[in-house]
Every structure is written in C-alpha cells, then in structure tokens.
Amino acid sequence: MSNEVNRAELTLSEAQERAFPERLLEDPTVAANSHGVLAIVKALGLEDKGLEIVDAMGKTRTEEFIAMNPCHCCPTLEFGGDKGAIWESCACMRTICQLFEGGEKYYPKDPIMRGKIDLVCDWKNTSLYPPFYHIAYVMFGVTVDEAKAKEDFKKLCDEHFPVLLDTFLKDTKFCYSDTPTIADLGVAPLFTLIKGRPKFWAAVPEGVKEYHARVIEAFPEADEYFKMLDGFAAGFKGDGADAEP
C-alpha cells in the first residue's frame, strides 16, 4: 500500500504544515466571484483555524499585490514562504476543499463526480460568464454596449440557461448533485448581477431563479455577502437599469 498522503484527506495540522493559505484576499462587497470562495471558507470554519480574510477592494493594482498576482484579481489565496498564490475563484475553491477536512462535501473525491464539477466550473468561466460583461458591468461604472447587452442576454436564455436546466440540473437539485458543490457556488452568485436590470431579471426562466435561491439558501454562513450583492444590484438606478431585454 502506498504511503503517499492523499491531499483531500489532510488534517488541519497537516495542511498547515504543507501549504496552509495564510490569507484570502477578497472583494467581499459586490464581487460575485469572491462570494463562492467566502461561502466555502465560512462553511468549513477556516477563519477559526487561522485563515485571515483581507478586504482587497481598491488594492489589487498595488505593486505588492501585482508581485503576488500579476492578473490583479480577487479572490486570491496567499500562501506562506515561497509557495506563492492561487487565484481564480474555482481554483481557490478546489484548493481549499482538497486541503481541509470536510472539503470533500463540496468537492467530492469520486473521480467522475469531480470531473463533472470541473466541467461545470470550466463552462462557467468559458461560456456562462462572458455575456455578463455588457449585462452587468455597467453597475461598476464600465461603459458597455446596450445592444450587446440585449444580444448577450438572449444568448443566456437561448443557449446557456437550457444547458444548466436540461443537463446540469436534469435530475438533481444542484449541478449533477442533490447537495451543493463548488460548481454551484461558481455559477449561482453570478445570476444576482442580472437584478441590476429588473426587466432582464423578470425574463430569467423560473427554473434558473429557483436554482439561484436554492444555492444561496444552502450557505447561510455567507448570507451577509450574498445580501450585499443583492442589495447593490437591486438598488442600481444608472444607465441601462430600465432597459428592456
């Protein structure tokens, strides 16, 4: 039998000795991509085990931050010593779940199930997320193309929402699972951003809204963050807020 340690089964002390992340740098207020990582950190109680959550809003362009993460984005996991950092939300969630006891609940060890979760995470980054730029980034002061926002919302409705509902959620409450995983935390918080355009949100399929609500409700430890984003989006009154989809 191999004596090699399975990283997914590391105890807290072993994880600390091997590669314990010292800090999680986040934009905890309105960054949907940060909220999934925060939900995992809260669900696993990692603050009580020594992980410091740092509000990095407005600090990602500093020399210190860029030296650690040249992509200047949040969330970022910073490790001690010469272990560097890991960024991108799904990568952060995978790493946390493999390092700490209890993480397999949200990132199961079964290779096929893990592959399906990875599939959804990759789909989120490559297919689902890009249309949100023109739909949602107007809330962050970015100049967007309103015609493209409508075109991209149609793409969500015609292509991406059907994949979510008819494939990933075909027989389960969450993506390929009856319990929530990091895949759901990668996908669902994004939908809150659509609330910045109420008429777009009204046109979102009910099945997507119900799924969004299930995921948010499954992580009450992160409710304060989810509510921040919800309130920010719902309260947006700027250009495009009243646009028709």
PDB file of C-alpha atoms in Angstrom:
ATOM      1  CA  MET A   1       0.000   0.000   0.000  1.00  0.00           C
ATOM      2  CA  SER A   2       1.302   3.425  -0.898  1.00  0.00           C
ATOM      3  CA  ASN A   3       2.365   5.694   1.956  1.00  0.00           C
ATOM      4  CA  GLU A   4       1.611   8.758  -0.146  1.00  0.00           C
ATOM      5  CA  VAL A   5      -0.739  11.135   1.638  1.00  0.00           C
ATOM      6  CA  ASN A   6      -3.994  11.940  -0.186  1.00  0.00           C
ATOM      7  CA  ARG A   7      -4.216  15.745  -0.054  1.00  0.00           C
ATOM      8  CA  ALA A   8      -8.002  15.591   0.093  1.00  0.00           C
ATOM      9  CA  GLU A   9      -7.699  13.780   3.433  1.00  0.00           C
ATOM     10  CA  LEU A  10      -5.196  16.098   5.100  1.00  0.00           C
ATOM     11  CA  THR A  11      -5.967  17.030   8.673  1.00  0.00           C
ATOM     12  CA  LEU A  12      -5.815  20.707   9.590  1.00  0.00           C
ATOM     13  CA  SER A  13      -2.364  20.376  11.179  1.00  0.00           C
ATOM     14  CA  GLU A  14      -1.005  18.566   8.116  1.00  0.00           C
ATOM     15  CA  ALA A  15      -2.483  21.178   5.816  1.00  0.00           C
ATOM     16  CA  GLN A  16      -0.931  23.961   7.841  1.00  0.00           C
ATOM     17  CA  GLU A  17       2.464  22.300   7.682  1.00  0.00           C
ATOM     18  CA  ARG A  18       2.259  21.571   3.966  1.00  0.00           C
ATOM     19  CA  ALA A  19       0.526  24.501   2.281  1.00  0.00           C
ATOM     20  CA  PHE A  20      -1.812  26.373   4.584  1.00  0.00           C
ATOM     21  CA  PRO A  21      -3.039  29.582   2.919  1.00  0.00           C
ATOM     22  CA  GLU A  22      -2.324  32.469   5.240  1.00  0.00           C
ATOM     23  CA  ARG A  23      -4.677  34.996   3.683  1.00  0.00           C
ATOM     24  CA  LEU A  24      -7.689  35.105   1.409  1.00  0.00           C
ATOM     25  CA  LEU A  25      -7.727  38.424  -0.439  1.00  0.00           C
ATOM     26  CA  GLU A  26     -11.269  39.250  -1.487  1.00  0.00           C
ATOM     27  CA  ASP A  27     -13.627  41.950  -2.623  1.00  0.00           C
ATOM     28  CA  PRO A  28     -16.331  40.896  -0.166  1.00  0.00           C
ATOM     29  CA  THR A  29     -18.918  43.505  -1.069  1.00  0.00           C
ATOM     30  CA  VAL A  30     -20.154  43.153  -4.639  1.00  0.00           C
ATOM     31  CA  ALA A  31     -17.828  40.648  -6.340  1.00  0.00           C
ATOM     32  CA  ALA A  32     -19.903  37.598  -7.234  1.00  0.00           C
ATOM     33  CA  ASN A  33     -16.766  35.582  -7.949  1.00  0.00           C
ATOM     34  CA  SER A  34     -15.488  36.194  -4.430  1.00  0.00           C
ATOM     35  CA  HIS A  35     -18.682  35.088  -2.736  1.00  0.00           C
ATOM     36  CA  GLY A  36     -18.397  31.417  -3.620  1.00  0.00           C
ATOM     37  CA  VAL A  37     -14.938  31.245  -2.055  1.00  0.00           C
ATOM     38  CA  LEU A  38     -16.148  33.117   1.021  1.00  0.00           C
ATOM     39  CA  ALA A  39     -19.040  30.655   1.342  1.00  0.00           C
ATOM     40  CA  ILE A  40     -16.632  27.692   1.367  1.00  0.00           C
ATOM     41  CA  VAL A  41     -14.325  29.386   3.872  1.00  0.00           C
ATOM     42  CA  LYS A  42     -17.278  30.118   6.149  1.00  0.00           C
ATOM     43  CA  ALA A  43     -18.817  26.650   5.747  1.00  0.00           C
ATOM     44  CA  LEU A  44     -15.527  24.983   6.722  1.00  0.00           C
ATOM     45  CA  GLY A  45     -14.880  27.401   9.590  1.00  0.00           C
ATOM     46  CA  LEU A  46     -11.441  28.335   8.300  1.00  0.00           C
ATOM     47  CA  GLU A  47     -11.295  31.742   9.961  1.00  0.00           C
ATOM     48  CA  ASP A  48     -11.325  29.980  13.313  1.00  0.00           C
ATOM     49  CA  LYS A  49      -8.444  27.844  12.062  1.00  0.00           C
ATOM     50  CA  GLY A  50      -6.180  30.741  11.178  1.00  0.00           C
ATOM     51  CA  LEU A  51      -7.136  31.906   7.692  1.00  0.00           C
ATOM     52  CA  GLU A  52      -7.272  35.697   7.520  1.00  0.00           C
ATOM     53  CA  ILE A  53      -9.838  37.281   5.188  1.00  0.00           C
ATOM     54  CA  VAL A  54      -8.495  40.526   3.770  1.00  0.00           C
ATOM     55  CA  ASP A  55     -10.630  43.127   2.008  1.00  0.00           C
ATOM     56  CA  ALA A  56      -8.539  43.872  -1.095  1.00  0.00           C
ATOM     57  CA  MET A  57     -11.029  46.206  -2.767  1.00  0.00           C
ATOM     58  CA  GLY A  58      -9.079  49.003  -4.448  1.00  0.00           C
ATOM     59  CA  LYS A  59      -5.721  47.391  -3.627  1.00  0.00           C
ATOM     60  CA  THR A  60      -5.254  44.934  -6.491  1.00  0.00           C
ATOM     61  CA  ARG A  61      -3.195  47.366  -8.597  1.00  0.00           C
ATOM     62  CA  THR A  62      -0.562  47.995  -5.944  1.00  0.00           C
ATOM     63  CA  GLU A  63       2.998  46.824  -6.584  1.00  0.00           C
ATOM     64  CA  GLU A  64       2.755  44.404  -3.675  1.00  0.00           C
ATOM     65  CA  PHE A  65      -0.413  42.782  -4.979  1.00  0.00           C
ATOM     66  CA  ILE A  66       0.773  42.545  -8.590  1.00  0.00           C
ATOM     67  CA  ALA A  67       4.036  40.969  -7.437  1.00  0.00           C
ATOM     68  CA  MET A  68       1.924  38.225  -5.872  1.00  0.00           C
ATOM     69  CA  ASN A  69      -0.789  38.037  -8.554  1.00  0.00           C
ATOM     70  CA  PRO A  70       0.061  39.693 -11.891  1.00  0.00           C
ATOM     71  CA  CYS A  71      -3.554  39.254 -13.033  1.00  0.00           C
ATOM     72  CA  HIS A  72      -4.543  41.690 -10.229  1.00  0.00           C
ATOM     73  CA  CYS A  73      -7.824  39.934  -9.441  1.00  0.00           C
ATOM     74  CA  CYS A  74      -9.795  38.674  -6.473  1.00  0.00           C
ATOM     75  CA  PRO A  75     -10.212  36.191  -4.953  1.00  0.00           C
ATOM     76  CA  THR A  76      -6.586  35.279  -4.311  1.00  0.00           C
ATOM     77  CA  LEU A  77      -5.228  32.730  -1.839  1.00  0.00           C
ATOM     78  CA  GLU A  78      -1.837  33.794  -0.499  1.00  0.00           C
ATOM     79  CA  PHE A  79       0.433  31.108   0.928  1.00  0.00           C
ATOM     80  CA  GLY A  80       3.365  31.495   3.264  1.00  0.00           C
ATOM     81  CA  GLY A  81       7.042  31.171   2.448  1.00  0.00           C
ATOM     82  CA  ASP A  82       7.857  30.586  -1.196  1.00  0.00           C
ATOM     83  CA  LYS A  83       4.565  28.851  -2.067  1.00  0.00           C
ATOM     84  CA  GLY A  84       3.164  31.902  -3.836  1.00  0.00           C
ATOM     85  CA  ALA A  85      -0.531  32.437  -4.534  1.00  0.00           C
ATOM     86  CA  ILE A  86      -3.514  30.949  -6.335  1.00  0.00           C
ATOM     87  CA  TRP A  87      -6.265  32.997  -7.946  1.00  0.00           C
ATOM     88  CA  GLU A  88      -9.453  32.433  -9.973  1.00  0.00           C
ATOM     89  CA  SER A  89     -12.467  31.543  -7.839  1.00  0.00           C
ATOM     90  CA  CYS A  90     -12.913  27.916  -8.882  1.00  0.00           C
ATOM     91  CA  ALA A  91      -9.184  27.222  -8.449  1.00  0.00           C
ATOM     92  CA  CYS A  92      -9.363  28.736  -4.960  1.00  0.00           C
ATOM     93  CA  MET A  93     -12.379  26.628  -4.023  1.00  0.00           C
ATOM     94  CA  ARG A  94     -10.789  23.423  -5.370  1.00  0.00           C
ATOM     95  CA  THR A  95      -7.613  24.096  -3.410  1.00  0.00           C
ATOM     96  CA  ILE A  96      -9.401  24.847  -0.148  1.00  0.00           C
ATOM     97  CA  CYS A  97     -11.593  21.758  -0.437  1.00  0.00           C
ATOM     98  CA  GLN A  98      -8.603  19.492  -1.121  1.00  0.00           C
ATOM     99  CA  LEU A  99      -6.572  20.909   1.765  1.00  0.00           C
ATOM    100  CA  PHE A 100      -9.075  20.761   4.573  1.00  0.00           C
ATOM    101  CA  GLU A 101     -11.175  18.161   6.308  1.00  0.00           C
ATOM    102  CA  GLY A 102     -14.803  18.481   5.276  1.00  0.00           C
ATOM    103  CA  GLY A 103     -13.941  19.841   1.851  1.00  0.00           C
ATOM    104  CA  GLU A 104     -14.968  16.620   0.123  1.00  0.00           C
ATOM    105  CA  LYS A 105     -18.575  17.543   0.916  1.00  0.00           C
ATOM    106  CA  TYR A 106     -18.304  20.364  -1.621  1.00  0.00           C
ATOM    107  CA  TYR A 107     -15.735  18.796  -3.962  1.00  0.00           C
ATOM    108  CA  PRO A 108     -16.297  15.012  -3.792  1.00  0.00           C
ATOM    109  CA  LYS A 109     -13.355  12.657  -4.217  1.00  0.00           C
ATOM    110  CA  ASP A 110     -15.124  10.376  -6.715  1.00  0.00           C
ATOM    111  CA  PRO A 111     -13.226  10.991  -9.988  1.00  0.00           C
ATOM    112  CA  ILE A 112     -16.310  11.070 -12.220  1.00  0.00           C
ATOM    113  CA  MET A 113     -18.259  13.384  -9.944  1.00  0.00           C
ATOM    114  CA  ARG A 114     -15.201  15.586  -9.572  1.00  0.00           C
ATOM    115  CA  GLY A 115     -14.857  15.649 -13.357  1.00  0.00           C
ATOM    116  CA  LYS A 116     -18.469  16.791 -13.709  1.00  0.00           C
ATOM    117  CA  ILE A 117     -17.930  19.550 -11.158  1.00  0.00           C
ATOM    118  CA  ASP A 118     -14.805  20.643 -13.029  1.00  0.00           C
ATOM    119  CA  LEU A 119     -16.817  20.606 -16.250  1.00  0.00           C
ATOM    120  CA  VAL A 120     -19.407  22.993 -14.792  1.00  0.00           C
ATOM    121  CA  CYS A 121     -16.672  25.260 -13.407  1.00  0.00           C
ATOM    122  CA  ASP A 122     -14.955  25.395 -16.797  1.00  0.00           C
ATOM    123  CA  TRP A 123     -18.298  26.023 -18.526  1.00  0.00           C
ATOM    124  CA  LYS A 124     -18.958  28.881 -16.138  1.00  0.00           C
ATOM    125  CA  ASN A 125     -15.643  30.540 -16.974  1.00  0.00           C
ATOM    126  CA  THR A 126     -15.652  29.982 -20.724  1.00  0.00           C
ATOM    127  CA  SER A 127     -19.337  30.114 -21.706  1.00  0.00           C
ATOM    128  CA  LEU A 128     -21.609  31.462 -18.984  1.00  0.00           C
ATOM    129  CA  TYR A 129     -19.525  34.348 -17.643  1.00  0.00           C
ATOM    130  CA  PRO A 130     -18.560  36.329 -20.783  1.00  0.00           C
ATOM    131  CA  PRO A 131     -22.120  37.529 -21.560  1.00  0.00           C
ATOM    132  CA  PHE A 132     -22.322  39.161 -18.137  1.00  0.00           C
ATOM    133  CA  TYR A 133     -19.872  41.913 -19.100  1.00  0.00           C
ATOM    134  CA  HIS A 134     -22.311  44.054 -21.089  1.00  0.00           C
ATOM    135  CA  ILE A 135     -25.285  42.993 -18.984  1.00  0.00           C
ATOM    136  CA  ALA A 136     -23.851  43.722 -15.538  1.00  0.00           C
ATOM    137  CA  TYR A 137     -20.634  45.715 -15.610  1.00  0.00           C
ATOM    138  CA  VAL A 138     -22.474  48.979 -16.191  1.00  0.00           C
ATOM    139  CA  MET A 139     -23.180  48.785 -12.438  1.00  0.00           C
ATOM    140  CA  PHE A 140     -19.445  49.083 -11.794  1.00  0.00           C
ATOM    141  CA  GLY A 141     -19.031  52.222 -13.890  1.00  0.00           C
ATOM    142  CA  VAL A 142     -17.865  50.439 -17.032  1.00  0.00           C
ATOM    143  CA  THR A 143     -19.052  51.736 -20.398  1.00  0.00           C
ATOM    144  CA  VAL A 144     -20.997  48.937 -22.058  1.00  0.00           C
ATOM    145  CA  ASP A 145     -22.796  48.379 -25.344  1.00  0.00           C
ATOM    146  CA  GLU A 146     -26.553  48.261 -24.676  1.00  0.00           C
ATOM    147  CA  ALA A 147     -27.288  46.440 -27.919  1.00  0.00           C
ATOM    148  CA  LYS A 148     -24.679  43.842 -26.971  1.00  0.00           C
ATOM    149  CA  ALA A 149     -26.257  43.513 -23.520  1.00  0.00           C
ATOM    150  CA  LYS A 150     -29.555  42.529 -25.126  1.00  0.00           C
ATOM    151  CA  GLU A 151     -27.805  40.200 -27.555  1.00  0.00           C
ATOM    152  CA  ASP A 152     -25.864  38.529 -24.738  1.00  0.00           C
ATOM    153  CA  PHE A 153     -28.955  38.141 -22.561  1.00  0.00           C
ATOM    154  CA  LYS A 154     -30.689  36.416 -25.454  1.00  0.00           C
ATOM    155  CA  LYS A 155     -27.694  34.099 -25.681  1.00  0.00           C
ATOM    156  CA  LEU A 156     -28.030  33.300 -21.985  1.00  0.00           C
ATOM    157  CA  CYS A 157     -31.694  32.461 -22.455  1.00  0.00           C
ATOM    158  CA  ASP A 158     -31.347  30.554 -25.725  1.00  0.00           C
ATOM    159  CA  GLU A 159     -28.099  28.665 -25.083  1.00  0.00           C
ATOM    160  CA  HIS A 160     -26.716  28.745 -21.565  1.00  0.00           C
ATOM    161  CA  PHE A 161     -29.791  28.546 -19.348  1.00  0.00           C
ATOM    162  CA  PRO A 162     -31.034  25.450 -21.243  1.00  0.00           C
ATOM    163  CA  VAL A 163     -27.666  23.736 -20.670  1.00  0.00           C
ATOM    164  CA  LEU A 164     -27.948  24.493 -16.959  1.00  0.00           C
ATOM    165  CA  LEU A 165     -31.563  23.379 -16.610  1.00  0.00           C
ATOM    166  CA  ASP A 166     -31.708  20.478 -19.069  1.00  0.00           C
ATOM    167  CA  THR A 167     -28.274  18.959 -18.490  1.00  0.00           C
ATOM    168  CA  PHE A 168     -26.624  20.013 -15.229  1.00  0.00           C
ATOM    169  CA  LEU A 169     -29.921  20.125 -13.283  1.00  0.00           C
ATOM    170  CA  LYS A 170     -31.783  17.481 -15.266  1.00  0.00           C
ATOM    171  CA  ASP A 171     -32.271  15.009 -12.408  1.00  0.00           C
ATOM    172  CA  THR A 172     -30.795  16.843  -9.414  1.00  0.00           C
ATOM    173  CA  LYS A 173     -31.384  19.930  -7.258  1.00  0.00           C
ATOM    174  CA  PHE A 174     -27.853  21.202  -7.814  1.00  0.00           C
ATOM    175  CA  CYS A 175     -25.379  20.710 -10.664  1.00  0.00           C
ATOM    176  CA  TYR A 176     -25.076  16.926 -11.070  1.00  0.00           C
ATOM    177  CA  SER A 177     -25.751  16.578  -7.331  1.00  0.00           C
ATOM    178  CA  ASP A 178     -28.520  16.608  -4.761  1.00  0.00           C
ATOM    179  CA  THR A 179     -26.262  18.589  -2.436  1.00  0.00           C
ATOM    180  CA  PRO A 180     -24.447  21.834  -3.300  1.00  0.00           C
ATOM    181  CA  THR A 181     -20.842  21.818  -4.509  1.00  0.00           C
ATOM    182  CA  ILE A 182     -18.268  24.352  -5.593  1.00  0.00           C
ATOM    183  CA  ALA A 183     -19.798  24.176  -9.074  1.00  0.00           C
ATOM    184  CA  ASP A 184     -22.982  25.773  -7.758  1.00  0.00           C
ATOM    185  CA  LEU A 185     -21.013  28.442  -5.897  1.00  0.00           C
ATOM    186  CA  GLY A 186     -19.231  29.227  -9.137  1.00  0.00           C
ATOM    187  CA  VAL A 187     -22.445  29.572 -11.115  1.00  0.00           C
ATOM    188  CA  ALA A 188     -25.347  30.807  -8.991  1.00  0.00           C
ATOM    189  CA  PRO A 189     -23.968  34.034  -7.442  1.00  0.00           C
ATOM    190  CA  LEU A 190     -23.485  35.426 -10.953  1.00  0.00           C
ATOM    191  CA  PHE A 191     -27.231  35.455 -11.507  1.00  0.00           C
ATOM    192  CA  THR A 192     -27.669  38.065  -8.785  1.00  0.00           C
ATOM    193  CA  LEU A 193     -25.956  40.552 -11.115  1.00  0.00           C
ATOM    194  CA  ILE A 194     -28.899  40.365 -13.537  1.00  0.00           C
ATOM    195  CA  LYS A 195     -31.053  42.041 -10.876  1.00  0.00           C
ATOM    196  CA  GLY A 196     -29.345  45.299 -11.823  1.00  0.00           C
ATOM    197  CA  ARG A 197     -31.636  45.240 -14.849  1.00  0.00           C
ATOM    198  CA  PRO A 198     -35.080  44.365 -13.399  1.00  0.00           C
ATOM    199  CA  LYS A 199     -36.724  43.759 -16.766  1.00  0.00           C
ATOM    200  CA  PHE A 200     -33.945  41.336 -17.694  1.00  0.00           C
ATOM    201  CA  TRP A 201     -34.375  39.565 -14.339  1.00  0.00           C
ATOM    202  CA  ALA A 202     -38.121  39.266 -14.944  1.00  0.00           C
ATOM    203  CA  ALA A 203     -37.320  37.391 -18.158  1.00  0.00           C
ATOM    204  CA  VAL A 204     -34.977  34.884 -16.487  1.00  0.00           C
ATOM    205  CA  PRO A 205     -36.591  31.403 -16.506  1.00  0.00           C
ATOM    206  CA  GLU A 206     -38.244  30.443 -13.224  1.00  0.00           C
ATOM    207  CA  GLY A 207     -36.130  27.298 -13.016  1.00  0.00           C
ATOM    208  CA  VAL A 208     -32.969  29.413 -13.006  1.00  0.00           C
ATOM    209  CA  LYS A 209     -34.369  31.721 -10.316  1.00  0.00           C
ATOM    210  CA  GLU A 210     -35.360  28.740  -8.174  1.00  0.00           C
ATOM    211  CA  TYR A 211     -31.906  27.208  -8.559  1.00  0.00           C
ATOM    212  CA  HIS A 212     -30.270  30.532  -7.665  1.00  0.00           C
ATOM    213  CA  ALA A 213     -32.373  30.733  -4.496  1.00  0.00           C
ATOM    214  CA  ARG A 214     -31.549  27.113  -3.514  1.00  0.00           C
ATOM    215  CA  VAL A 215     -27.819  27.734  -3.712  1.00  0.00           C
ATOM    216  CA  ILE A 216     -27.956  30.986  -1.750  1.00  0.00           C
ATOM    217  CA  GLU A 217     -30.103  29.346   0.940  1.00  0.00           C
ATOM    218  CA  ALA A 218     -27.712  26.383   1.194  1.00  0.00           C
ATOM    219  CA  PHE A 219     -24.915  28.618   2.544  1.00  0.00           C
ATOM    220  CA  PRO A 220     -26.413  30.723   5.368  1.00  0.00           C
ATOM    221  CA  GLU A 221     -22.909  31.374   6.727  1.00  0.00           C
ATOM    222  CA  ALA A 222     -22.277  33.642   3.741  1.00  0.00           C
ATOM    223  CA  ASP A 223     -25.650  35.351   3.794  1.00  0.00           C
ATOM    224  CA  GLU A 224     -24.201  38.755   4.631  1.00  0.00           C
ATOM    225  CA  TYR A 225     -22.144  38.713   1.430  1.00  0.00           C
ATOM    226  CA  PHE A 226     -24.973  37.455  -0.754  1.00  0.00           C
ATOM    227  CA  LYS A 227     -27.222  40.204   0.628  1.00  0.00           C
ATOM    228  CA  MET A 228     -24.611  42.878  -0.094  1.00  0.00           C
ATOM    229  CA  LEU A 229     -24.556  41.951  -3.759  1.00  0.00           C
ATOM    230  CA  ASP A 230     -28.319  41.549  -3.962  1.00  0.00           C
ATOM    231  CA  GLY A 231     -28.889  44.972  -2.440  1.00  0.00           C
ATOM    232  CA  PHE A 232     -26.269  46.568  -4.676  1.00  0.00           C
ATOM    233  CA  ALA A 233     -27.772  45.110  -7.858  1.00  0.00           C
ATOM    234  CA  ALA A 234     -31.408  45.692  -6.915  1.00  0.00           C
ATOM    235  CA  GLY A 235     -30.620  49.281  -5.960  1.00  0.00           C
ATOM    236  CA  PHE A 236     -28.872  50.189  -9.214  1.00  0.00           C
ATOM    237  CA  LYS A 237     -30.548  53.189 -10.902  1.00  0.00           C
ATOM    238  CA  GLY A 238     -27.969  54.124 -13.505  1.00  0.00           C
ATOM    239  CA  ASP A 239     -27.901  53.902 -17.286  1.00  0.00           C
ATOM    240  CA  GLY A 240     -29.477  50.713 -18.565  1.00  0.00           C
ATOM    241  CA  ALA A 241     -31.319  49.880 -15.367  1.00  0.00           C
ATOM    242  CA  ASP A 242     -34.706  50.256 -17.095  1.00  0.00           C
ATOM    243  CA  ALA A 243     -33.681  48.675 -20.381  1.00  0.00           C
ATOM    244  CA  GLU A 244     -35.843  46.033 -21.974  1.00  0.00           C
ATOM    245  CA  PRO A 245     -34.146  42.680 -22.672  1.00  0.00           C
TER     246      PRO A 245
END
